[in-house]
PDB file of C-alpha atoms in Angstrom:
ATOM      1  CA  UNK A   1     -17.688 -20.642  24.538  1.00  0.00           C
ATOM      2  CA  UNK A   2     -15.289 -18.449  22.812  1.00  0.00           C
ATOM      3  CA  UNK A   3     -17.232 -14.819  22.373  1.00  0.00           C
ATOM      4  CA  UNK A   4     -17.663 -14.536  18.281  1.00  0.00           C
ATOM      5  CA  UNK A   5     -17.129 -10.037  18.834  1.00  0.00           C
ATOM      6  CA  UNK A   6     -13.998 -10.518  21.158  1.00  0.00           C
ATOM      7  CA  UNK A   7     -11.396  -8.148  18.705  1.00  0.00           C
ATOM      8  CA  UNK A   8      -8.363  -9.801  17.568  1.00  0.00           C
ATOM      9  CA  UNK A   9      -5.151  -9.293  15.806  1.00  0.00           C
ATOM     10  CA  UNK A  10      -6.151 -11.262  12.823  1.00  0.00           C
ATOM     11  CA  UNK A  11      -6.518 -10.812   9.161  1.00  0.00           C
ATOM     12  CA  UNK A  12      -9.620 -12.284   9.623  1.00  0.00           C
ATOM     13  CA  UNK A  13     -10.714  -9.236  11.552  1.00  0.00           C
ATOM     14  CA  UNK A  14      -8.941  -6.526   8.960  1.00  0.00           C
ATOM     15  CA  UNK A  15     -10.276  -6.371   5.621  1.00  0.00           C
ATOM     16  CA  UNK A  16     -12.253  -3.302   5.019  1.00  0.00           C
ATOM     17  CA  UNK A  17      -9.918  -1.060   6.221  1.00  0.00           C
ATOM     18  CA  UNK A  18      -7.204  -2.353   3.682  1.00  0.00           C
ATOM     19  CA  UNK A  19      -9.665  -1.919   0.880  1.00  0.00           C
ATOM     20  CA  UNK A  20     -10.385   1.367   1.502  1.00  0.00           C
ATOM     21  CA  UNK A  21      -6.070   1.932   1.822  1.00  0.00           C
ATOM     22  CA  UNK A  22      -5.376   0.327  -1.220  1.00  0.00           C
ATOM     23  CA  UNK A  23      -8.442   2.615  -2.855  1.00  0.00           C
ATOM     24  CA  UNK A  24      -7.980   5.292  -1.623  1.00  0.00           C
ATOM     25  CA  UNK A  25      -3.923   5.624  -2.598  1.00  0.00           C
ATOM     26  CA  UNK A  26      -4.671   7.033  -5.956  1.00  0.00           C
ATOM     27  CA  UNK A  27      -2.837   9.144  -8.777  1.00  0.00           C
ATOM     28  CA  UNK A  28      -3.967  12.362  -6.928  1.00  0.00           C
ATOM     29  CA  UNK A  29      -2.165  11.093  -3.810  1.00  0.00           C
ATOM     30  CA  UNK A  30       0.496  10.238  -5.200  1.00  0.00           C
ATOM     31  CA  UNK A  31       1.315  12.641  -6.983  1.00  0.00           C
ATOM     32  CA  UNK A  32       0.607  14.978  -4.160  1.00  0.00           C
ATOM     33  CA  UNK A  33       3.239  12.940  -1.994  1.00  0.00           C
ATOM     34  CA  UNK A  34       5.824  13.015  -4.756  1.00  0.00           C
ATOM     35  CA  UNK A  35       5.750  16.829  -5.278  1.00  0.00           C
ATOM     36  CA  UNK A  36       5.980  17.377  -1.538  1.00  0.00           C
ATOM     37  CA  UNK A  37       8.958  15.821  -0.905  1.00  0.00           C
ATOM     38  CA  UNK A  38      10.715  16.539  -3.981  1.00  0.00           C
ATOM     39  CA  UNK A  39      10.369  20.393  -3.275  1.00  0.00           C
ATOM     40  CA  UNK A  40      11.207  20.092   0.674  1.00  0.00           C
ATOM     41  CA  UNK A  41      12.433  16.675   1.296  1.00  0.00           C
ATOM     42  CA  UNK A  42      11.953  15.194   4.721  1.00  0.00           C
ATOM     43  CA  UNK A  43      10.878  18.164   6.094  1.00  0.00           C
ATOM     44  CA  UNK A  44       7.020  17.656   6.035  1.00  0.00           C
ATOM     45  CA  UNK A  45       6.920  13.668   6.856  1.00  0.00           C
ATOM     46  CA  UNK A  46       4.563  15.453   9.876  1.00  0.00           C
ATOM     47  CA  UNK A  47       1.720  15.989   6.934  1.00  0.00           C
ATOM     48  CA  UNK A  48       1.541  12.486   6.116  1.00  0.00           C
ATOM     49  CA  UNK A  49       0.990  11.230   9.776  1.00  0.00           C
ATOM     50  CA  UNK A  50      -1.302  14.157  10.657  1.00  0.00           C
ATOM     51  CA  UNK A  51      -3.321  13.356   7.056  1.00  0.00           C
ATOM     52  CA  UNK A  52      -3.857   9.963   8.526  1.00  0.00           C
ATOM     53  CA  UNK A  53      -4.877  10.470  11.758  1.00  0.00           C
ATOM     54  CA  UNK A  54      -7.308  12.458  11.339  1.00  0.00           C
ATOM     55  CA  UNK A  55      -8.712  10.312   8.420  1.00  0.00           C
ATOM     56  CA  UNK A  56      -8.985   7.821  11.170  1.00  0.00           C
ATOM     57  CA  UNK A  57     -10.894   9.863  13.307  1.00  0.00           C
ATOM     58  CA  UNK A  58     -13.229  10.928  10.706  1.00  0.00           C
ATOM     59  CA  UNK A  59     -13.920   7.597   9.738  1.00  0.00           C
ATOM     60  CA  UNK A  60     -14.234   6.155  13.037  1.00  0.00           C
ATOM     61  CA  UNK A  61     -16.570   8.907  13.684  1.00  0.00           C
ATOM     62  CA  UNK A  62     -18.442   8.114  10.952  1.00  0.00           C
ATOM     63  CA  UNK A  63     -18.757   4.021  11.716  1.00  0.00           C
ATOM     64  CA  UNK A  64     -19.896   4.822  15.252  1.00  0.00           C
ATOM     65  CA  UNK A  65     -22.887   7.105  13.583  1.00  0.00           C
ATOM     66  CA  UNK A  66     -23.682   3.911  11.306  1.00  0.00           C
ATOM     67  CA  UNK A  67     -23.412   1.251  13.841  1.00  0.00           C
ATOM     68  CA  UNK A  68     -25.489   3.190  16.035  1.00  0.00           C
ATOM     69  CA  UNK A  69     -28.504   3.936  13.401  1.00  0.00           C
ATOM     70  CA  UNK A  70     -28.229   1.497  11.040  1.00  0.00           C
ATOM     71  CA  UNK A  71     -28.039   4.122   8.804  1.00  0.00           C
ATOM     72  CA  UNK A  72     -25.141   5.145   6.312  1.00  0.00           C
ATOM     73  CA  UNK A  73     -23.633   8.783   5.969  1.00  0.00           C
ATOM     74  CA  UNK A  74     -25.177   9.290   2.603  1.00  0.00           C
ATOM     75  CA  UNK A  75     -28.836   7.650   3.658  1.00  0.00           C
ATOM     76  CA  UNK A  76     -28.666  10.091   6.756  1.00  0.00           C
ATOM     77  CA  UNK A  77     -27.990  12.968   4.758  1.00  0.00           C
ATOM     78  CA  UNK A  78     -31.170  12.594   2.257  1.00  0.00           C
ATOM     79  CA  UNK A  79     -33.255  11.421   5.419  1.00  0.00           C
ATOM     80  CA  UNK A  80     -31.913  14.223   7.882  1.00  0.00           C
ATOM     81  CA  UNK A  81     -30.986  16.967   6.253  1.00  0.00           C
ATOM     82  CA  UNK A  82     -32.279  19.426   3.580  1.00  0.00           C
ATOM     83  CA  UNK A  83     -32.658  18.249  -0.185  1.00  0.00           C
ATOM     84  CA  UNK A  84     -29.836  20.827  -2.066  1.00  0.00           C
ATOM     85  CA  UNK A  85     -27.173  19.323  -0.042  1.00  0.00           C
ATOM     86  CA  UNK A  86     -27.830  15.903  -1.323  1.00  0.00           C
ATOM     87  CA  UNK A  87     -28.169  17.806  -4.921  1.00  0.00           C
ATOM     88  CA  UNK A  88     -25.223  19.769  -4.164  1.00  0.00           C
ATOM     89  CA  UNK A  89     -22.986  16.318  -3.403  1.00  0.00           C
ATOM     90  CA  UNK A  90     -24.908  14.574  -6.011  1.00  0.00           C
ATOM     91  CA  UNK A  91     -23.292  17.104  -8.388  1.00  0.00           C
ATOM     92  CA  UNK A  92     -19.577  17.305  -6.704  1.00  0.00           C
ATOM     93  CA  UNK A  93     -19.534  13.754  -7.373  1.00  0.00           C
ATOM     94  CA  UNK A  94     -19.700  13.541 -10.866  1.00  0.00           C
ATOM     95  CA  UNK A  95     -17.481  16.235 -11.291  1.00  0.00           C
ATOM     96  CA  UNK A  96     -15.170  14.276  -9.046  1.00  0.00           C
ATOM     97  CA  UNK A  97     -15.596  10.765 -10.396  1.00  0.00           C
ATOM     98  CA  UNK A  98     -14.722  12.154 -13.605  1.00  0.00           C
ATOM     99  CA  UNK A  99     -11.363  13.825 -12.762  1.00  0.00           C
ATOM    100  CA  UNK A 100     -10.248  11.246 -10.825  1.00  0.00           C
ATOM    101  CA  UNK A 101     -11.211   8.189 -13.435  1.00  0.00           C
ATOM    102  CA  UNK A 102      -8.971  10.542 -15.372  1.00  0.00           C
ATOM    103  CA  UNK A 103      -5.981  10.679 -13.452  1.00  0.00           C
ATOM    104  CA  UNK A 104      -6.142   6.925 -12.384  1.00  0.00           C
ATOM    105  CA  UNK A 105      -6.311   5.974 -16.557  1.00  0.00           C
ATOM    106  CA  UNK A 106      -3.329   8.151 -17.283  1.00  0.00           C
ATOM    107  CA  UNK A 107      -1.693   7.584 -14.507  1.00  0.00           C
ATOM    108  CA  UNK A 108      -1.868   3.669 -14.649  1.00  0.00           C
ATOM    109  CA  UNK A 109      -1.197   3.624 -18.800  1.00  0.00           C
ATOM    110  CA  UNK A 110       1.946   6.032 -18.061  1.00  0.00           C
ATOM    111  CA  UNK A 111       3.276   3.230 -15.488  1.00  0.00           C
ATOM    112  CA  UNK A 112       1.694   0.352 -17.974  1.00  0.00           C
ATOM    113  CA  UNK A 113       3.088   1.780 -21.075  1.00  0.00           C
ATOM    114  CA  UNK A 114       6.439   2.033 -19.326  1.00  0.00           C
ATOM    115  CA  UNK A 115       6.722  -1.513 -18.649  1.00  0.00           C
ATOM    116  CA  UNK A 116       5.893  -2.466 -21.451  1.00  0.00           C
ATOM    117  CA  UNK A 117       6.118   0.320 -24.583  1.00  0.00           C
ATOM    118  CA  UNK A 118       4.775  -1.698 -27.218  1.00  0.00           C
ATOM    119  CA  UNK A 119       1.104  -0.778 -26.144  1.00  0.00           C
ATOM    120  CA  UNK A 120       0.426   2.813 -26.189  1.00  0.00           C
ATOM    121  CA  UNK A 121      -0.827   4.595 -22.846  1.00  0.00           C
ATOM    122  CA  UNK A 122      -4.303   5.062 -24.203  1.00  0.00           C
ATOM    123  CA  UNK A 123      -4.772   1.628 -24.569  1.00  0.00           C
ATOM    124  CA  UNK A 124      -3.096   0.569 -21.406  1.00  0.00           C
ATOM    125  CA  UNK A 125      -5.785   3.213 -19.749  1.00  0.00           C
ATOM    126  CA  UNK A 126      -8.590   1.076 -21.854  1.00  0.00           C
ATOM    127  CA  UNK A 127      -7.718  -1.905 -20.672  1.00  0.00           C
ATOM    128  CA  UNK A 128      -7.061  -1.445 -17.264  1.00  0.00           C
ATOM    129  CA  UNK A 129     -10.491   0.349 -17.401  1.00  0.00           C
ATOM    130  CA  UNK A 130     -12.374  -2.876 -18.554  1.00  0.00           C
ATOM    131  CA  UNK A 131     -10.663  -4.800 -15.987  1.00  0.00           C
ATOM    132  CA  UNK A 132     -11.612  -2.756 -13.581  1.00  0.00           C
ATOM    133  CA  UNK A 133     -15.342  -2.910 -15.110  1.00  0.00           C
ATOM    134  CA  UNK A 134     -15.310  -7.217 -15.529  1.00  0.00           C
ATOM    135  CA  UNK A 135     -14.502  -6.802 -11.436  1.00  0.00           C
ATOM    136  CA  UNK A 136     -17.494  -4.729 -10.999  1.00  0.00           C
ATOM    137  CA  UNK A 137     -19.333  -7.217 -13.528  1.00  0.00           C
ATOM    138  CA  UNK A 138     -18.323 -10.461 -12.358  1.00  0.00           C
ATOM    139  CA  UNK A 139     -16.696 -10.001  -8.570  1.00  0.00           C
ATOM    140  CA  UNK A 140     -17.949  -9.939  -5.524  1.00  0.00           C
ATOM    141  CA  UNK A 141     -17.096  -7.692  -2.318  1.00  0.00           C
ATOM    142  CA  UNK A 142     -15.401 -10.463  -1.193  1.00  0.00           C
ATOM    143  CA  UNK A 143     -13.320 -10.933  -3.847  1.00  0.00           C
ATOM    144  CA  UNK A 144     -12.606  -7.394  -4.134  1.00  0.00           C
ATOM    145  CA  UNK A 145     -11.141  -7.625  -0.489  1.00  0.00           C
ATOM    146  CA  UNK A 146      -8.760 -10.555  -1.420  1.00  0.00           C
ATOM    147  CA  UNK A 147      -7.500  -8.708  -4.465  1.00  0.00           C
ATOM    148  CA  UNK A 148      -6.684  -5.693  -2.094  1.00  0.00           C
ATOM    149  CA  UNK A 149      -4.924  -7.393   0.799  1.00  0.00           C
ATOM    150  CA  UNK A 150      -2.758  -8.329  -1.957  1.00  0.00           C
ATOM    151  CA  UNK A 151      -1.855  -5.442  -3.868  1.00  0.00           C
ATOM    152  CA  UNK A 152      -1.931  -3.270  -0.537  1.00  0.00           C
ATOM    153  CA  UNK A 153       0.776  -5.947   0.600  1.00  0.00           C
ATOM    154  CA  UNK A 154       2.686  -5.270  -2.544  1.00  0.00           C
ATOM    155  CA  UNK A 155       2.311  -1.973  -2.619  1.00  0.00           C
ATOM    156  CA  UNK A 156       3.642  -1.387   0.680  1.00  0.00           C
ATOM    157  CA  UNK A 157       6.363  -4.093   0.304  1.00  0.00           C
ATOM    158  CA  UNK A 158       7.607  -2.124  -2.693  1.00  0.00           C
ATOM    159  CA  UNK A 159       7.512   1.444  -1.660  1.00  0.00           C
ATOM    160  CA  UNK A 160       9.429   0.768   1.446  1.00  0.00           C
ATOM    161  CA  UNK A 161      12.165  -1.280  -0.645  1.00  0.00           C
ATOM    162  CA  UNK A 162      12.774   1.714  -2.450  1.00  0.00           C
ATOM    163  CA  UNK A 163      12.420   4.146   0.353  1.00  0.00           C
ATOM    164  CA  UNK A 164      15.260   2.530   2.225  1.00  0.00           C
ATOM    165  CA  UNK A 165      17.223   1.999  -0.743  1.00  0.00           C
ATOM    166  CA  UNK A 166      17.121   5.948  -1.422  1.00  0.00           C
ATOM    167  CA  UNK A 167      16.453   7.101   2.123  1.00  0.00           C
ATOM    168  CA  UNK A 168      18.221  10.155   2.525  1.00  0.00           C
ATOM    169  CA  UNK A 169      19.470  10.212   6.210  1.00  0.00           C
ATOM    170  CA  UNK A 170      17.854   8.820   9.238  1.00  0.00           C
ATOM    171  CA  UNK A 171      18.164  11.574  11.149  1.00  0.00           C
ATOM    172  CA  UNK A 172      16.670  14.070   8.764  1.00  0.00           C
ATOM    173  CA  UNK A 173      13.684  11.737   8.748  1.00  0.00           C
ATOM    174  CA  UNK A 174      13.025  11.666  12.188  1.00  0.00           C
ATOM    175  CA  UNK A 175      13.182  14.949  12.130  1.00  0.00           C
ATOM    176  CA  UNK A 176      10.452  15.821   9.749  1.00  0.00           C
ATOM    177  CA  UNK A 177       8.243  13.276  12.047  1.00  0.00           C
ATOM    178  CA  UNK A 178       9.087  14.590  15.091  1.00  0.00           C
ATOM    179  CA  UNK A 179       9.597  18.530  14.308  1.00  0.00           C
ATOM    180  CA  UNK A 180       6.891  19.996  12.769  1.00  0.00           C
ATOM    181  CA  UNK A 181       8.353  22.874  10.038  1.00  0.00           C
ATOM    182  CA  UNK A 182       6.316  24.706   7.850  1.00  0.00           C
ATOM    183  CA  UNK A 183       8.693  25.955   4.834  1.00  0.00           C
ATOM    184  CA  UNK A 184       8.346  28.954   2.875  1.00  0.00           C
ATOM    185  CA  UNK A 185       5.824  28.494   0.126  1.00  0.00           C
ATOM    186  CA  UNK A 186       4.589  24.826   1.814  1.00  0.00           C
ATOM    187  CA  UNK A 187       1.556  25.613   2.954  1.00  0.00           C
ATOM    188  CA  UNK A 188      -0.535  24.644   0.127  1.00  0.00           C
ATOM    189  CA  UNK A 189       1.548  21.438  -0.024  1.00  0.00           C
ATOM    190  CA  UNK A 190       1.244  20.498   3.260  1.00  0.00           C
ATOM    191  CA  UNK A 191      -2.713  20.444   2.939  1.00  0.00           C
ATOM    192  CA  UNK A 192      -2.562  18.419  -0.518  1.00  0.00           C
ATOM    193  CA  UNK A 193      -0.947  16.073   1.674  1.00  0.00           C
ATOM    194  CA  UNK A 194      -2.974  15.919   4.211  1.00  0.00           C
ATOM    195  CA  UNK A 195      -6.171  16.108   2.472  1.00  0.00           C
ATOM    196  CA  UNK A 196      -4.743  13.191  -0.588  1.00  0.00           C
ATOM    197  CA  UNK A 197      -3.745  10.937   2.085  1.00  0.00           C
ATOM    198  CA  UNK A 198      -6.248   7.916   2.465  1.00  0.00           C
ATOM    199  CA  UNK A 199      -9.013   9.669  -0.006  1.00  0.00           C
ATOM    200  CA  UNK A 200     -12.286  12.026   0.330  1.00  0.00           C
ATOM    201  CA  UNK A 201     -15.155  10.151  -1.181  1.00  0.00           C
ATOM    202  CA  UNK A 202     -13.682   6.758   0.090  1.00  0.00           C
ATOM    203  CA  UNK A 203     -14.079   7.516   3.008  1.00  0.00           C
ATOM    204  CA  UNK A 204     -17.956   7.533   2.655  1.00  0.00           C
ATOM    205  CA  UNK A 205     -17.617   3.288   0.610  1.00  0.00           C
ATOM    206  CA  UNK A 206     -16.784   2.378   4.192  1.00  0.00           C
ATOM    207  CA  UNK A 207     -20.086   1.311   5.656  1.00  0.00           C
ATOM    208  CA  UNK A 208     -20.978   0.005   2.807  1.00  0.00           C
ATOM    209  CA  UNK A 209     -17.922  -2.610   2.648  1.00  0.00           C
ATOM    210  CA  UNK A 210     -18.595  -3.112   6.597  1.00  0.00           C
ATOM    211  CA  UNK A 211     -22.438  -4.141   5.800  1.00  0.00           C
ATOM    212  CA  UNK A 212     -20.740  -6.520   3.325  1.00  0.00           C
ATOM    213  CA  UNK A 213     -19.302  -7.632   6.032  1.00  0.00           C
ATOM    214  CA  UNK A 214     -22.559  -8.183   8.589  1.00  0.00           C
ATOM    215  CA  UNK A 215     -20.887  -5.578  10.215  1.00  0.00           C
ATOM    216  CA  UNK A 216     -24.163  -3.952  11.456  1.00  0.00           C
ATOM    217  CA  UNK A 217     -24.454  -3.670  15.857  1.00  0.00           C
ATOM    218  CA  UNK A 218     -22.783  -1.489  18.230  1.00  0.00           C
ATOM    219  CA  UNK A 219     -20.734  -4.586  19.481  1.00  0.00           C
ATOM    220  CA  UNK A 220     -18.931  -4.733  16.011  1.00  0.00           C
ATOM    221  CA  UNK A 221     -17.173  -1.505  16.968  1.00  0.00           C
ATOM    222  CA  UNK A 222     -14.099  -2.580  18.879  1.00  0.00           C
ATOM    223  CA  UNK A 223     -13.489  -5.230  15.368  1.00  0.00           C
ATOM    224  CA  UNK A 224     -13.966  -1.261  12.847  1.00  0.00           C
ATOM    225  CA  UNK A 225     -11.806   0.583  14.957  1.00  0.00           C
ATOM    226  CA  UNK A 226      -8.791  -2.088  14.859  1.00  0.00           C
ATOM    227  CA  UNK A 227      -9.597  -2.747  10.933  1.00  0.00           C
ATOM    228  CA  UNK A 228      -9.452   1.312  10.950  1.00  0.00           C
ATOM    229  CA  UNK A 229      -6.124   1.518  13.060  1.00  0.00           C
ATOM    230  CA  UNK A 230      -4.701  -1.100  10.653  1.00  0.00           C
ATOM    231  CA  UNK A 231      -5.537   0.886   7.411  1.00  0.00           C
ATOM    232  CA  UNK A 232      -4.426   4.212   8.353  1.00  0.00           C
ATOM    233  CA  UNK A 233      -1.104   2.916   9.735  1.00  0.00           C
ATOM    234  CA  UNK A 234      -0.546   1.195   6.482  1.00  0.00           C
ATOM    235  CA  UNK A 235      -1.875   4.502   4.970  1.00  0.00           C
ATOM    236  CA  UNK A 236       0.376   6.979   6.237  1.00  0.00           C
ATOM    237  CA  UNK A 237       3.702   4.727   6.163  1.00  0.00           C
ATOM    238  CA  UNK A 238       2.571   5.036   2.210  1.00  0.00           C
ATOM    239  CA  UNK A 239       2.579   8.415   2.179  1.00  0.00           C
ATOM    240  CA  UNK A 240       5.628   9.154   4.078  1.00  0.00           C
ATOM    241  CA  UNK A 241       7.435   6.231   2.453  1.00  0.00           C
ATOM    242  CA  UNK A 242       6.667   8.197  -1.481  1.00  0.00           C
ATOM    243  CA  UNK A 243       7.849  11.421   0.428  1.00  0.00           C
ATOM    244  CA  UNK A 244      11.238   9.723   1.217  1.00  0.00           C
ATOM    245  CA  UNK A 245      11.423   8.365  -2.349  1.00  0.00           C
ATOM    246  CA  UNK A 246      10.883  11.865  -3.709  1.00  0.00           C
ATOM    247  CA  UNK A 247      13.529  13.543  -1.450  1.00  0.00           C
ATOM    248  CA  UNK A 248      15.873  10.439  -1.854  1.00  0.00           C
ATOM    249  CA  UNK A 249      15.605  11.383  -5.422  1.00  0.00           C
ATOM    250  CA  UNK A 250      14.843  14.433  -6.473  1.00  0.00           C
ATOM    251  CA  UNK A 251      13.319  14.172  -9.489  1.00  0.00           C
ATOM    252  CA  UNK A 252      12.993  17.283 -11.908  1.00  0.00           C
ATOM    253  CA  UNK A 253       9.713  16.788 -13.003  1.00  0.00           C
ATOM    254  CA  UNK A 254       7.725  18.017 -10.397  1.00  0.00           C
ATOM    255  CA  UNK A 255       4.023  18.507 -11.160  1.00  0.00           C
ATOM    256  CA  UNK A 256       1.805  16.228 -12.917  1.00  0.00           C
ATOM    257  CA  UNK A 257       1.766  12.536 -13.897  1.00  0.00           C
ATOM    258  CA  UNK A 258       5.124  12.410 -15.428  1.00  0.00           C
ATOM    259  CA  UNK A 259       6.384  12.556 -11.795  1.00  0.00           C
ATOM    260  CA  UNK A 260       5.883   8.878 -11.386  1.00  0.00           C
ATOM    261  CA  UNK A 261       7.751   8.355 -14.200  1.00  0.00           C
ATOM    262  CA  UNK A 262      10.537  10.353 -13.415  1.00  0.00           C
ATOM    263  CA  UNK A 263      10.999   8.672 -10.101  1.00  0.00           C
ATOM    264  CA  UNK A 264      11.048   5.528 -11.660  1.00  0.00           C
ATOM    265  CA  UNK A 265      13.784   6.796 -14.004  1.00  0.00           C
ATOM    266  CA  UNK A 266      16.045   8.433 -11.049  1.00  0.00           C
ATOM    267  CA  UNK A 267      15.811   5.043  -9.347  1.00  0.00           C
ATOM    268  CA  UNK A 268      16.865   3.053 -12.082  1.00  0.00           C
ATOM    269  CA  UNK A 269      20.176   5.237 -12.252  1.00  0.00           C
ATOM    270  CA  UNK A 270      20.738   4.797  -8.512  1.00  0.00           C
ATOM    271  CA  UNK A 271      19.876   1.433  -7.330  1.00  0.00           C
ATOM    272  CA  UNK A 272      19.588  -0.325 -11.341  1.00  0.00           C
ATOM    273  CA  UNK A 273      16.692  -1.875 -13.507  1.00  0.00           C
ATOM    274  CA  UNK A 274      15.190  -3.047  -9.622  1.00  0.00           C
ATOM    275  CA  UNK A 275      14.206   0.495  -8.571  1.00  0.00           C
ATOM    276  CA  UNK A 276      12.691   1.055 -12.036  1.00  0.00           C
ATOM    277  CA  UNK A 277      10.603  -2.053 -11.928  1.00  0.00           C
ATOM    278  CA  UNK A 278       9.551  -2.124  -8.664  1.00  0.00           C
ATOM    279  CA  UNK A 279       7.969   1.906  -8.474  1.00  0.00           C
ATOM    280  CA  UNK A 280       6.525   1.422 -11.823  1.00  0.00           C
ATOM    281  CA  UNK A 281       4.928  -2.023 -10.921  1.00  0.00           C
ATOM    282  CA  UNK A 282       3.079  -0.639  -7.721  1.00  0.00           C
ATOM    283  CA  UNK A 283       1.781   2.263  -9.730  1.00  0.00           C
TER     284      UNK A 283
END
């Protein structure tokens, strides 16, 4: 009889590792990833591959503490450890779910509006706010993982369309894998890279997405750690794939959420209407 743990290459064995790559590719990340390569090109691909790696290990770390105690991060933290540090995150979180639902509503109603002009970008933000709410309402985890293998597919379809279609040189590329640089005046770039790619606080939905899962023993490991693998592969070829974009480029905007936007224009002029559509639509 066929053993029901054996780990294989199956999307049947990944899913919660591409929800928490499609979630946590946000505004912040990619705008991070934009302004990177836009100042320095290639140069710092290295940030994007180190940033996923060692989201990896952190959340493989963090999966082997849950399988092993049946316990999440958060749950050990108010069981374990003193009360002001679940006050103190308790606090950061707010703070942070409120900047971020911020960028992700502008962001999305810049790309939205874009598309489509005729609706203004505070009402594109509404309403892709109250979808996002009817999901919550309505959906199930389940669902929620169906949606993502789909728009992580997308996603990653389109951003590597246009990275090839404005890559600047293959060599230079391998270069910024393979030879780590640190330019003048990078520094704080390089850890905005790092630290955007594959989230902060998603990192902590994980165990509760593998629970959805029945996810719960020690023997469930090998099946976490290849839907981990799977995720932050996907995760960092995003990254360095909106780095290429940027450098292929060079847009002039080159802080805030008009960089999207500006990409999107810049393609348009070099590859046509396609480039335009395509970065806006995986916004």
């Amino acid at each position: 009889m066929q053993d029901k743990n054996k780990t294989s290459f199956s999307l049947r064995n990944i899913g919660p590792g591409l929800v928490i790559a499609a979630t946590g590719l946000g505004a912040g990340d990619l705008i991070a990833a934009s302004v990177a390569g836009a100042r320095f090109g290639t140069t710092i691909l290295w940030a994007a591959v180190l940033g996923a790696i060692i989201k990896f290990a952190m959340n493989e770390g963090l999966t082997r503490w849950q399988l092993a105690t049946g316990t999440t991060l958060l749950e050990g933290w108010v069981q374990r450890l003193p009360k002001f540090i679940s006050i103190y995150f308790l606090i950061y979180l707010v703070l942070w779910s409120f900047i971020v639902a911020g960028a992700l509503i502008a962001g999305t109603g810049l790309a939205a509006h874009a598309l489509y002009p005729e609706i203004s970008v505070e009402l594109w933000g509404i309403i892709h706010s109250l979808l996002a709410l009817v999901l919550i309402l309505v959906g199930r985890y389940r669902m929620l993982e169906q949606l993502m293998k789909i728009f992580m597919g997308l996603m990653l379809i389109v951003v590597i369309i246009c990275a090839i279609l404005v890559a600047p040189g293959l060599s230079d590329i391998v270069d910024g894998l393979l030879i780590p640089s640190v330019p003048d005046g990078s520094v704080i770039f390089i850890i905005s890279v790092i630290g955007g790619v594959g989230g902060s606080v998603t990192l902590l939905c994980y165990g509760y997405w593998i629970r959805e899962r029945d996810w719960n023993r020690p023997q469930d490991m090998p099946r976490s750690r290849l839907d981990l693998a799977v995720a932050y592969v996907l995760t960092g070829l995003f990254g360095m794939a909106i780095m290429i974009i940027s450098a292929g480029v060079n847009p002039d905007a080159i802080t805030g959420p008009g960089m999207a936007l500006e990409i999107a224009g810049q393609l348009e002029d070099i590859v046509g209407p396609l480039g335009k559509w395509l970065s806006l639509i995986h916004i």
